[in-house]
Amino acid sequence: MSDWYTRLFPLICRLPAETAHRLALLALERGLVPAPIRGNDPILRVHAFGRDLPNPVGLAAGFDKNARVFARMPALGFGFAEIGGVTPLPQPGNPRPRLFRLVEDKALINRMGFNNDGLEVVARRLERHAGDGQFVAANLASNTASADPLQDFVTLTRRLAPLVELVVVDVSCPNTANGKMFLRRDPLNDLLTALKPVRGQTPMALKVSPDLTDAEKSDIAALALAHDIDGMVVANTTIARPPTLRSVHKDERGGLSGPPVKELSLRLLGEMYRATKGRLTMVGLGGIETGADAYAYIRAGATLVQLYTALVYQGPMLIPRIKAELAYLLRRDGFDDLAQAIGADHGAPAVAGQTA
Ligand SMILES: Cc1cc2nc3c(=O)[nH]c(=O)nc-3n(C[C@H](O)[C@H](O)[C@H](O)COP(=O)(O)O)c2cc1C
């Protein structure tokens, strides 16, 4: 690796992780981040959630919580971007420090606690996105102190669904009590029932945790099918701490992301793909840092993939690298297009990418 980000990385690491993130957002906003020039290989084109995307690699939720830089993502090579998590009211999140680099593990632990500018500010920024042809997903979360989390999701969906291409309901945050309440069958059923009339024609996906029990997995899969949910985003950060972790920060409270979560998320994605019979469009993420990682998620059932943590360690040149490797692997294995590879590990025809 010899790009500018790699050379800057030791300096970046001297800053607290959250300060580095704020600077990255500022640099992106001001157009100061050099964009890779390589375009999109046609083999990476994919149809998902009713739209054609130039490639399946997206920016995961949490990086652009306030919808400040999503419009810069196509220039960096991303096929789509997810903004948020957004809560109805602005909130400061947890006290700092709340974001930790586990450098030896190429991982992060965060307990941000949904710091964000709130629904109205984010909605106004998204209004500018109308008609720009970009695929933007909005990640929704309830306020930490909310007395009625279900109503929070209704409010968010009503306002944001008309402004984005996909609504992602986060029922998986490890850092707030409300984030976990919809893991139980009856509350999730009530939530999905309440969201149906307000989501309109906008596709909706559920973002799930890699820490689900078997009972929670089958309940979520069954309810997603019963309520005609379009997709599943698999997965969020984990509260597990694999024994391989080496960093001094490994016991910080919060959600772990990056390569140490990959095995867990990849297995869950395959399980959810099978449990939902390939009828949902799966978005795979957790520890993706190479084209081979992205390919593994696609073969396990993902139509789209996303990443966050690897961007912190490798910078934006990572995106063209992942795309080039993925295109190479698809051709190597005899696929004419990406849709053919979706779910290939299950011996299944590529259904999800075609039907959504
Ligand atoms: C600092 C940080 C903040 C995040 N915030 C959110 C969030 O607000 N909503 C959400 O659904 N996921 C959030 N995530 C989780 C990521 O979207 C992703 O699911 C997870 O990091 C695994 O992907 P990765 O290994 O590529 O980072 C956050 C992750 C990080 C590192």
mmCIF file of C-alpha atoms and ligand atoms in Angstrom:
data_model
loop_
_atom_site.group_PDB
_atom_site.id
_atom_site.type_symbol
_atom_site.label_atom_id
_atom_site.label_comp_id
_atom_site.label_asym_id
_atom_site.label_seq_id
_atom_site.Cartn_x
_atom_site.Cartn_y
_atom_site.Cartn_z
ATOM 1 C CA MET A 1 0.000 0.000 0.000
ATOM 2 C CA SER A 2 1.515 3.298 -0.983
ATOM 3 C CA ASP A 3 -1.373 5.726 -1.224
ATOM 4 C CA TRP A 4 -1.626 9.056 0.614
ATOM 5 C CA TYR A 5 -3.885 7.666 3.341
ATOM 6 C CA THR A 6 -1.377 4.985 4.303
ATOM 7 C CA ARG A 7 1.316 7.639 4.612
ATOM 8 C CA LEU A 8 -0.968 9.822 6.763
ATOM 9 C CA PHE A 9 -2.219 6.958 8.939
ATOM 10 C CA PRO A 10 0.429 7.192 11.716
ATOM 11 C CA LEU A 11 -0.473 10.883 12.127
ATOM 12 C CA ILE A 12 -4.187 10.156 12.069
ATOM 13 C CA CYS A 13 -3.647 7.584 14.829
ATOM 14 C CA ARG A 14 -2.188 10.239 17.115
ATOM 15 C CA LEU A 15 -5.589 11.934 17.188
ATOM 16 C CA PRO A 16 -8.439 10.571 19.282
ATOM 17 C CA ALA A 17 -10.520 8.371 16.976
ATOM 18 C CA GLU A 18 -13.567 10.631 17.117
ATOM 19 C CA THR A 19 -11.516 13.743 16.321
ATOM 20 C CA ALA A 20 -10.059 11.957 13.285
ATOM 21 C CA HIS A 21 -13.582 11.090 12.196
ATOM 22 C CA ARG A 22 -14.745 14.704 12.521
ATOM 23 C CA LEU A 23 -11.776 15.850 10.444
ATOM 24 C CA ALA A 24 -12.553 13.209 7.805
ATOM 25 C CA LEU A 25 -16.131 14.508 7.552
ATOM 26 C CA LEU A 26 -14.894 18.068 7.268
ATOM 27 C CA ALA A 27 -12.382 17.138 4.553
ATOM 28 C CA LEU A 28 -15.090 15.255 2.644
ATOM 29 C CA GLU A 29 -17.526 18.170 2.973
ATOM 30 C CA ARG A 30 -14.966 20.616 1.626
ATOM 31 C CA GLY A 31 -14.055 18.313 -1.270
ATOM 32 C CA LEU A 32 -10.500 17.847 0.058
ATOM 33 C CA VAL A 33 -10.421 14.051 -0.233
ATOM 34 C CA PRO A 34 -8.868 12.952 -3.547
ATOM 35 C CA ALA A 35 -11.267 10.678 -5.407
ATOM 36 C CA PRO A 36 -9.975 7.541 -7.107
ATOM 37 C CA ILE A 37 -10.385 7.796 -10.886
ATOM 38 C CA ARG A 38 -11.277 4.215 -11.672
ATOM 39 C CA GLY A 39 -14.931 3.703 -12.654
ATOM 40 C CA ASN A 40 -17.237 0.739 -12.262
ATOM 41 C CA ASP A 41 -16.640 -2.599 -13.976
ATOM 42 C CA PRO A 42 -19.933 -3.597 -15.692
ATOM 43 C CA ILE A 43 -19.794 -7.057 -14.031
ATOM 44 C CA LEU A 44 -20.465 -5.305 -10.699
ATOM 45 C CA ARG A 45 -23.767 -3.751 -11.756
ATOM 46 C CA VAL A 46 -26.571 -4.988 -9.555
ATOM 47 C CA HIS A 47 -30.318 -4.590 -9.184
ATOM 48 C CA ALA A 48 -31.442 -4.156 -5.578
ATOM 49 C CA PHE A 49 -34.514 -2.742 -3.850
ATOM 50 C CA GLY A 50 -35.989 -1.876 -7.229
ATOM 51 C CA ARG A 51 -33.006 0.169 -8.461
ATOM 52 C CA ASP A 52 -29.934 -0.364 -10.620
ATOM 53 C CA LEU A 53 -26.695 0.274 -8.757
ATOM 54 C CA PRO A 54 -23.274 0.702 -10.388
ATOM 55 C CA ASN A 55 -21.660 -1.622 -7.846
ATOM 56 C CA PRO A 56 -22.681 -3.413 -4.638
ATOM 57 C CA VAL A 57 -20.232 -1.764 -2.207
ATOM 58 C CA GLY A 58 -21.877 0.709 0.161
ATOM 59 C CA LEU A 59 -20.952 2.972 3.052
ATOM 60 C CA ALA A 60 -22.329 1.518 6.305
ATOM 61 C CA ALA A 61 -24.426 3.426 8.848
ATOM 62 C CA GLY A 62 -22.611 5.405 11.524
ATOM 63 C CA PHE A 63 -20.007 7.144 9.360
ATOM 64 C CA ASP A 64 -22.349 9.812 7.947
ATOM 65 C CA LYS A 65 -24.835 9.940 10.815
ATOM 66 C CA ASN A 66 -26.066 13.430 9.910
ATOM 67 C CA ALA A 67 -26.247 13.128 6.109
ATOM 68 C CA ARG A 68 -23.429 15.605 5.585
ATOM 69 C CA VAL A 69 -21.234 13.746 3.088
ATOM 70 C CA PHE A 70 -23.301 11.019 1.407
ATOM 71 C CA ALA A 71 -23.270 12.978 -1.869
ATOM 72 C CA ARG A 72 -19.458 12.544 -1.994
ATOM 73 C CA MET A 73 -19.662 8.748 -1.830
ATOM 74 C CA PRO A 74 -20.173 7.942 -5.549
ATOM 75 C CA ALA A 75 -16.955 9.868 -6.336
ATOM 76 C CA LEU A 76 -15.102 7.672 -3.835
ATOM 77 C CA GLY A 77 -16.420 4.650 -5.720
ATOM 78 C CA PHE A 78 -19.258 3.554 -3.451
ATOM 79 C CA GLY A 79 -22.371 2.148 -5.121
ATOM 80 C CA PHE A 80 -24.626 3.488 -2.368
ATOM 81 C CA ALA A 81 -24.549 5.071 1.093
ATOM 82 C CA GLU A 82 -26.490 4.644 4.325
ATOM 83 C CA ILE A 83 -26.897 7.722 6.504
ATOM 84 C CA GLY A 84 -27.808 7.726 10.207
ATOM 85 C CA GLY A 85 -28.661 6.360 12.711
ATOM 86 C CA VAL A 86 -31.099 9.194 12.977
ATOM 87 C CA THR A 87 -33.360 9.688 16.000
ATOM 88 C CA PRO A 88 -36.480 11.916 16.068
ATOM 89 C CA LEU A 89 -34.896 14.461 18.460
ATOM 90 C CA PRO A 90 -31.248 15.506 18.348
ATOM 91 C CA GLN A 91 -29.179 13.862 21.076
ATOM 92 C CA PRO A 92 -25.560 14.152 22.263
ATOM 93 C CA GLY A 93 -24.874 10.435 22.689
ATOM 94 C CA ASN A 94 -22.718 8.937 25.437
ATOM 95 C CA PRO A 95 -19.887 10.773 27.204
ATOM 96 C CA ARG A 96 -16.461 10.680 25.498
ATOM 97 C CA PRO A 97 -14.283 8.813 24.931
ATOM 98 C CA ARG A 98 -16.759 6.486 23.206
ATOM 99 C CA LEU A 99 -14.832 5.342 20.106
ATOM 100 C CA PHE A 100 -11.662 3.254 20.351
ATOM 101 C CA ARG A 101 -9.204 1.990 17.755
ATOM 102 C CA LEU A 102 -8.006 -1.557 18.294
ATOM 103 C CA VAL A 103 -5.090 -1.084 15.914
ATOM 104 C CA GLU A 104 -3.515 -4.538 16.306
ATOM 105 C CA ASP A 105 -6.888 -6.082 15.469
ATOM 106 C CA LYS A 106 -7.791 -3.578 12.723
ATOM 107 C CA ALA A 107 -11.017 -3.193 14.705
ATOM 108 C CA LEU A 108 -13.058 -0.503 16.499
ATOM 109 C CA ILE A 109 -15.176 -0.503 19.626
ATOM 110 C CA ASN A 110 -17.848 2.183 19.838
ATOM 111 C CA ARG A 111 -20.491 3.164 22.343
ATOM 112 C CA MET A 112 -21.497 6.370 20.584
ATOM 113 C CA GLY A 113 -25.109 6.090 21.766
ATOM 114 C CA PHE A 114 -26.709 7.583 18.645
ATOM 115 C CA ASN A 115 -25.213 11.072 18.739
ATOM 116 C CA ASN A 116 -26.959 12.886 15.881
ATOM 117 C CA ASP A 117 -28.534 16.155 14.749
ATOM 118 C CA GLY A 118 -32.063 14.753 14.845
ATOM 119 C CA LEU A 119 -34.737 14.059 12.263
ATOM 120 C CA GLU A 120 -35.547 17.558 11.029
ATOM 121 C CA VAL A 121 -31.969 18.645 10.308
ATOM 122 C CA VAL A 122 -31.150 15.363 8.594
ATOM 123 C CA ALA A 123 -34.404 15.397 6.592
ATOM 124 C CA ARG A 124 -33.633 18.882 5.291
ATOM 125 C CA ARG A 125 -30.197 17.737 4.138
ATOM 126 C CA LEU A 126 -31.767 14.724 2.435
ATOM 127 C CA GLU A 127 -34.282 16.919 0.621
ATOM 128 C CA ARG A 128 -31.355 18.197 -1.469
ATOM 129 C CA HIS A 129 -30.738 14.623 -2.667
ATOM 130 C CA ALA A 130 -34.043 14.469 -4.595
ATOM 131 C CA GLY A 131 -33.464 13.652 -8.253
ATOM 132 C CA ASP A 132 -29.671 13.189 -8.028
ATOM 133 C CA GLY A 133 -29.914 9.519 -9.036
ATOM 134 C CA GLN A 134 -27.975 8.320 -6.008
ATOM 135 C CA PHE A 135 -29.086 5.342 -3.880
ATOM 136 C CA VAL A 136 -29.307 6.497 -0.275
ATOM 137 C CA ALA A 137 -30.534 4.458 2.679
ATOM 138 C CA ALA A 138 -31.584 6.014 5.995
ATOM 139 C CA ASN A 139 -30.862 4.187 9.237
ATOM 140 C CA LEU A 140 -33.505 4.843 11.895
ATOM 141 C CA ALA A 141 -33.179 4.596 15.658
ATOM 142 C CA SER A 142 -35.289 5.631 18.622
ATOM 143 C CA ASN A 143 -34.169 8.306 21.090
ATOM 144 C CA THR A 144 -32.349 6.907 24.105
ATOM 145 C CA ALA A 145 -34.759 8.550 26.544
ATOM 146 C CA SER A 146 -37.863 7.911 24.443
ATOM 147 C CA ALA A 147 -40.994 6.862 26.277
ATOM 148 C CA ASP A 148 -42.398 5.383 23.053
ATOM 149 C CA PRO A 149 -39.738 3.865 20.771
ATOM 150 C CA LEU A 150 -42.367 2.425 18.435
ATOM 151 C CA GLN A 151 -43.794 5.888 17.818
ATOM 152 C CA ASP A 152 -40.232 7.153 17.191
ATOM 153 C CA PHE A 153 -39.838 4.703 14.316
ATOM 154 C CA VAL A 154 -43.253 5.702 12.921
ATOM 155 C CA THR A 155 -42.309 9.412 13.027
ATOM 156 C CA LEU A 156 -38.935 8.744 11.379
ATOM 157 C CA THR A 157 -40.380 6.535 8.661
ATOM 158 C CA ARG A 158 -43.179 8.984 7.799
ATOM 159 C CA ARG A 159 -40.692 11.842 7.311
ATOM 160 C CA LEU A 160 -37.743 10.006 5.738
ATOM 161 C CA ALA A 161 -39.278 7.270 3.566
ATOM 162 C CA PRO A 162 -40.239 9.743 0.788
ATOM 163 C CA LEU A 163 -36.669 11.123 0.772
ATOM 164 C CA VAL A 164 -34.605 7.927 0.419
ATOM 165 C CA GLU A 165 -34.369 4.719 -1.602
ATOM 166 C CA LEU A 166 -34.339 2.401 1.444
ATOM 167 C CA VAL A 167 -35.384 2.697 5.061
ATOM 168 C CA VAL A 168 -33.324 0.615 7.513
ATOM 169 C CA VAL A 169 -34.900 -0.046 10.889
ATOM 170 C CA ASP A 170 -32.126 -0.666 13.374
ATOM 171 C CA VAL A 171 -33.258 -3.270 15.883
ATOM 172 C CA SER A 172 -29.714 -4.155 16.818
ATOM 173 C CA CYS A 173 -27.887 -1.370 18.645
ATOM 174 C CA PRO A 174 -25.804 -2.806 21.471
ATOM 175 C CA ASN A 175 -25.406 0.611 23.133
ATOM 176 C CA THR A 176 -28.949 1.560 24.174
ATOM 177 C CA ALA A 177 -31.745 -0.293 25.959
ATOM 178 C CA ASN A 178 -34.323 0.806 23.357
ATOM 179 C CA GLY A 179 -32.090 -0.614 20.633
ATOM 180 C CA LYS A 180 -32.750 -4.093 21.941
ATOM 181 C CA MET A 181 -36.422 -3.990 22.850
ATOM 182 C CA PHE A 182 -37.601 -5.022 19.371
ATOM 183 C CA LEU A 183 -35.689 -8.275 19.540
ATOM 184 C CA ARG A 184 -38.707 -9.774 21.259
ATOM 185 C CA ARG A 185 -41.398 -11.233 19.047
ATOM 186 C CA ASP A 186 -44.455 -9.241 20.136
ATOM 187 C CA PRO A 187 -42.827 -5.782 20.181
ATOM 188 C CA LEU A 188 -41.265 -6.442 16.757
ATOM 189 C CA ASN A 189 -44.595 -7.622 15.392
ATOM 190 C CA ASP A 190 -46.272 -4.458 16.726
ATOM 191 C CA LEU A 191 -43.507 -2.297 15.232
ATOM 192 C CA LEU A 192 -43.714 -3.826 11.768
ATOM 193 C CA THR A 193 -47.513 -3.619 11.847
ATOM 194 C CA ALA A 194 -47.302 0.091 12.724
ATOM 195 C CA LEU A 195 -44.722 0.856 10.029
ATOM 196 C CA LYS A 196 -46.611 -0.766 7.156
ATOM 197 C CA PRO A 197 -49.077 2.078 6.525
ATOM 198 C CA VAL A 198 -46.444 4.848 6.799
ATOM 199 C CA ARG A 199 -43.620 3.463 4.689
ATOM 200 C CA GLY A 200 -45.447 3.896 1.383
ATOM 201 C CA GLN A 201 -43.612 2.454 -1.621
ATOM 202 C CA THR A 202 -40.140 2.824 -0.104
ATOM 203 C CA PRO A 203 -38.401 -0.519 0.503
ATOM 204 C CA MET A 204 -37.690 -1.337 4.131
ATOM 205 C CA ALA A 205 -34.956 -3.475 5.697
ATOM 206 C CA LEU A 206 -34.228 -4.597 9.238
ATOM 207 C CA LYS A 207 -30.699 -4.245 10.589
ATOM 208 C CA VAL A 208 -29.897 -7.116 12.921
ATOM 209 C CA SER A 209 -27.303 -7.905 15.556
ATOM 210 C CA PRO A 210 -24.693 -10.655 15.270
ATOM 211 C CA ASP A 211 -25.471 -11.528 18.907
ATOM 212 C CA LEU A 212 -28.979 -12.920 18.312
ATOM 213 C CA THR A 213 -30.084 -16.152 19.968
ATOM 214 C CA ASP A 214 -31.438 -18.917 17.725
ATOM 215 C CA ALA A 215 -34.991 -18.109 18.875
ATOM 216 C CA GLU A 216 -34.528 -14.405 18.034
ATOM 217 C CA LYS A 217 -33.140 -15.304 14.598
ATOM 218 C CA SER A 218 -36.117 -17.426 13.684
ATOM 219 C CA ASP A 219 -38.640 -14.907 15.073
ATOM 220 C CA ILE A 220 -37.074 -12.046 13.107
ATOM 221 C CA ALA A 221 -36.916 -14.099 9.895
ATOM 222 C CA ALA A 222 -40.545 -15.200 10.265
ATOM 223 C CA LEU A 223 -41.794 -11.677 11.011
ATOM 224 C CA ALA A 224 -39.775 -10.156 8.161
ATOM 225 C CA LEU A 225 -41.477 -12.561 5.756
ATOM 226 C CA ALA A 226 -44.922 -12.111 7.303
ATOM 227 C CA HIS A 227 -44.700 -8.304 7.063
ATOM 228 C CA ASP A 228 -43.246 -8.205 3.520
ATOM 229 C CA ILE A 229 -40.025 -6.587 4.659
ATOM 230 C CA ASP A 230 -37.801 -6.132 1.606
ATOM 231 C CA GLY A 231 -34.365 -6.692 3.055
ATOM 232 C CA MET A 232 -32.102 -7.440 5.979
ATOM 233 C CA VAL A 233 -28.844 -5.713 6.866
ATOM 234 C CA VAL A 234 -26.572 -8.283 8.518
ATOM 235 C CA ALA A 235 -24.991 -7.262 10.817
ATOM 236 C CA ASN A 236 -24.346 -4.523 13.370
ATOM 237 C CA THR A 237 -21.437 -4.519 15.843
ATOM 238 C CA THR A 238 -21.076 -7.292 18.423
ATOM 239 C CA ILE A 239 -20.809 -7.244 22.203
ATOM 240 C CA ALA A 240 -18.815 -10.497 21.956
ATOM 241 C CA ARG A 241 -15.032 -10.323 22.417
ATOM 242 C CA PRO A 242 -13.294 -13.020 20.369
ATOM 243 C CA PRO A 243 -10.270 -14.465 22.246
ATOM 244 C CA THR A 244 -8.004 -13.456 19.354
ATOM 245 C CA LEU A 245 -8.258 -9.714 20.237
ATOM 246 C CA ARG A 246 -4.889 -8.209 21.178
ATOM 247 C CA SER A 247 -5.461 -4.481 21.688
ATOM 248 C CA VAL A 248 -5.416 -2.896 25.159
ATOM 249 C CA HIS A 249 -8.854 -1.482 24.357
ATOM 250 C CA LYS A 250 -10.469 -4.880 23.860
ATOM 251 C CA ASP A 251 -12.445 -4.697 27.125
ATOM 252 C CA GLU A 252 -13.976 -1.287 26.466
ATOM 253 C CA ARG A 253 -17.769 -1.436 26.663
ATOM 254 C CA GLY A 254 -19.575 -1.125 23.328
ATOM 255 C CA GLY A 255 -19.908 -2.738 19.924
ATOM 256 C CA LEU A 256 -16.929 -4.328 18.224
ATOM 257 C CA SER A 257 -16.515 -3.944 14.439
ATOM 258 C CA GLY A 258 -13.930 -4.890 11.810
ATOM 259 C CA PRO A 259 -12.336 -8.240 10.894
ATOM 260 C CA PRO A 260 -12.973 -9.869 14.315
ATOM 261 C CA VAL A 261 -16.765 -9.773 13.645
ATOM 262 C CA LYS A 262 -16.590 -11.180 10.123
ATOM 263 C CA GLU A 263 -17.008 -14.849 10.955
ATOM 264 C CA LEU A 264 -20.031 -14.130 13.161
ATOM 265 C CA SER A 265 -21.756 -11.816 10.649
ATOM 266 C CA LEU A 266 -21.046 -13.990 7.635
ATOM 267 C CA ARG A 267 -22.488 -17.051 9.340
ATOM 268 C CA LEU A 268 -25.575 -15.073 10.408
ATOM 269 C CA LEU A 269 -26.076 -13.750 6.886
ATOM 270 C CA GLY A 270 -26.094 -17.305 5.500
ATOM 271 C CA GLU A 271 -28.528 -18.396 8.213
ATOM 272 C CA MET A 272 -30.872 -15.464 7.569
ATOM 273 C CA TYR A 273 -30.721 -16.003 3.792
ATOM 274 C CA ARG A 274 -31.798 -19.611 4.277
ATOM 275 C CA ALA A 275 -34.372 -18.767 6.965
ATOM 276 C CA THR A 276 -36.004 -16.197 4.648
ATOM 277 C CA LYS A 277 -35.765 -18.597 1.679
ATOM 278 C CA GLY A 278 -33.793 -16.142 -0.446
ATOM 279 C CA ARG A 279 -36.874 -13.893 -0.623
ATOM 280 C CA LEU A 280 -35.254 -10.879 1.057
ATOM 281 C CA THR A 281 -32.491 -8.717 -0.372
ATOM 282 C CA MET A 282 -29.589 -9.238 2.001
ATOM 283 C CA VAL A 283 -27.010 -6.554 2.739
ATOM 284 C CA GLY A 284 -23.865 -8.110 4.210
ATOM 285 C CA LEU A 285 -21.354 -6.335 6.406
ATOM 286 C CA GLY A 286 -18.957 -6.844 9.245
ATOM 287 C CA GLY A 287 -15.190 -6.874 8.755
ATOM 288 C CA ILE A 288 -15.154 -6.440 4.981
ATOM 289 C CA GLU A 289 -11.686 -5.231 3.933
ATOM 290 C CA THR A 290 -10.981 -7.113 0.687
ATOM 291 C CA GLY A 291 -12.766 -8.140 -2.490
ATOM 292 C CA ALA A 292 -12.604 -11.717 -1.200
ATOM 293 C CA ASP A 293 -14.532 -10.681 1.929
ATOM 294 C CA ALA A 294 -17.206 -8.970 -0.171
ATOM 295 C CA TYR A 295 -17.384 -12.030 -2.444
ATOM 296 C CA ALA A 296 -17.808 -14.351 0.577
ATOM 297 C CA TYR A 297 -20.824 -12.309 1.736
ATOM 298 C CA ILE A 298 -22.319 -12.350 -1.773
ATOM 299 C CA ARG A 299 -21.862 -16.126 -2.090
ATOM 300 C CA ALA A 300 -23.492 -16.473 1.348
ATOM 301 C CA GLY A 301 -26.575 -14.604 0.057
ATOM 302 C CA ALA A 302 -25.823 -10.876 0.054
ATOM 303 C CA THR A 303 -26.906 -8.744 -2.908
ATOM 304 C CA LEU A 304 -25.122 -5.697 -1.482
ATOM 305 C CA VAL A 305 -22.258 -5.269 0.966
ATOM 306 C CA GLN A 306 -21.181 -2.386 3.192
ATOM 307 C CA LEU A 307 -18.201 -1.346 5.269
ATOM 308 C CA TYR A 308 -17.101 1.195 7.805
ATOM 309 C CA THR A 309 -14.135 0.031 9.942
ATOM 310 C CA ALA A 310 -11.825 -0.882 7.049
ATOM 311 C CA LEU A 311 -12.224 2.661 5.734
ATOM 312 C CA VAL A 312 -10.677 3.944 8.974
ATOM 313 C CA TYR A 313 -7.618 1.706 8.566
ATOM 314 C CA GLN A 314 -7.169 1.832 4.791
ATOM 315 C CA GLY A 315 -8.785 5.040 3.538
ATOM 316 C CA PRO A 316 -10.801 5.599 0.387
ATOM 317 C CA MET A 317 -8.420 3.791 -2.020
ATOM 318 C CA LEU A 318 -9.814 0.654 -0.428
ATOM 319 C CA ILE A 319 -13.029 0.986 -2.444
ATOM 320 C CA PRO A 320 -11.544 0.638 -5.955
ATOM 321 C CA ARG A 321 -9.314 -2.179 -4.635
ATOM 322 C CA ILE A 322 -12.292 -4.123 -3.290
ATOM 323 C CA LYS A 323 -14.222 -3.612 -6.531
ATOM 324 C CA ALA A 324 -11.334 -4.739 -8.737
ATOM 325 C CA GLU A 325 -10.771 -7.869 -6.633
ATOM 326 C CA LEU A 326 -14.469 -8.672 -6.584
ATOM 327 C CA ALA A 327 -14.746 -8.330 -10.379
ATOM 328 C CA TYR A 328 -11.698 -10.592 -10.756
ATOM 329 C CA LEU A 329 -13.173 -13.263 -8.453
ATOM 330 C CA LEU A 330 -16.549 -13.237 -10.229
ATOM 331 C CA ARG A 331 -14.863 -13.795 -13.615
ATOM 332 C CA ARG A 332 -12.460 -16.368 -12.207
ATOM 333 C CA ASP A 333 -15.416 -18.452 -11.048
ATOM 334 C CA GLY A 334 -17.243 -18.149 -14.371
ATOM 335 C CA PHE A 335 -20.016 -15.716 -13.391
ATOM 336 C CA ASP A 336 -21.252 -13.332 -16.100
ATOM 337 C CA ASP A 337 -22.720 -10.926 -13.586
ATOM 338 C CA LEU A 338 -22.933 -10.398 -9.877
ATOM 339 C CA ALA A 339 -26.528 -11.621 -9.544
ATOM 340 C CA GLN A 340 -25.433 -15.122 -10.540
ATOM 341 C CA ALA A 341 -23.106 -15.326 -7.537
ATOM 342 C CA ILE A 342 -25.696 -14.325 -4.927
ATOM 343 C CA GLY A 343 -26.240 -17.265 -2.598
ATOM 344 C CA ALA A 344 -23.961 -19.506 -4.686
ATOM 345 C CA ASP A 345 -22.701 -21.220 -1.536
ATOM 346 C CA HIS A 346 -26.189 -22.525 -0.884
ATOM 347 C CA GLY A 347 -26.423 -24.066 -4.342
ATOM 348 C CA ALA A 348 -29.374 -21.721 -4.818
ATOM 349 C CA PRO A 349 -30.331 -19.795 -7.917
ATOM 350 C CA ALA A 350 -29.746 -16.058 -7.540
ATOM 351 C CA VAL A 351 -33.180 -15.013 -6.461
ATOM 352 C CA ALA A 352 -32.790 -12.116 -4.051
ATOM 353 C CA GLY A 353 -31.089 -9.675 -6.389
ATOM 354 C CA GLN A 354 -33.642 -10.344 -9.126
ATOM 355 C CA THR A 355 -36.921 -10.203 -7.295
ATOM 356 C CA ALA A 356 -36.579 -7.146 -5.098
HETATM 357 C C1 LIG B 1 -18.374 4.538 15.121
HETATM 358 C C2 LIG B 1 -19.468 3.641 14.602
HETATM 359 C C3 LIG B 1 -20.780 4.105 14.639
HETATM 360 C C4 LIG B 1 -21.809 3.303 14.166
HETATM 361 N N1 LIG B 1 -23.094 3.788 14.195
HETATM 362 C C5 LIG B 1 -24.096 3.013 13.721
HETATM 363 C C6 LIG B 1 -25.431 3.503 13.695
HETATM 364 O O1 LIG B 1 -25.710 4.640 14.079
HETATM 365 N N2 LIG B 1 -26.405 2.674 13.239
HETATM 366 C C7 LIG B 1 -26.129 1.395 12.805
HETATM 367 O O2 LIG B 1 -27.039 0.681 12.396
HETATM 368 N N3 LIG B 1 -24.864 0.936 12.769
HETATM 369 C C8 LIG B 1 -23.851 1.695 13.230
HETATM 370 N N4 LIG B 1 -22.571 1.202 13.200
HETATM 371 C C9 LIG B 1 -22.328 -0.186 12.749
HETATM 372 C C10 LIG B 1 -21.859 -0.246 11.305
HETATM 373 O O3 LIG B 1 -22.841 0.264 10.425
HETATM 374 C C11 LIG B 1 -21.552 -1.725 10.919
HETATM 375 O O4 LIG B 1 -22.735 -2.494 11.069
HETATM 376 C C12 LIG B 1 -20.461 -2.349 11.772
HETATM 377 O O5 LIG B 1 -19.451 -1.423 12.083
HETATM 378 C C13 LIG B 1 -19.817 -3.562 11.062
HETATM 379 O O6 LIG B 1 -19.206 -3.193 9.838
HETATM 380 P P1 LIG B 1 -17.611 -2.903 9.703
HETATM 381 O O7 LIG B 1 -16.908 -4.076 10.346
HETATM 382 O O8 LIG B 1 -17.358 -2.784 8.245
HETATM 383 O O9 LIG B 1 -17.369 -1.645 10.452
HETATM 384 C C14 LIG B 1 -21.521 1.996 13.664
HETATM 385 C C15 LIG B 1 -20.200 1.549 13.631
HETATM 386 C C16 LIG B 1 -19.170 2.337 14.079
HETATM 387 C C17 LIG B 1 -17.759 1.835 14.025
#
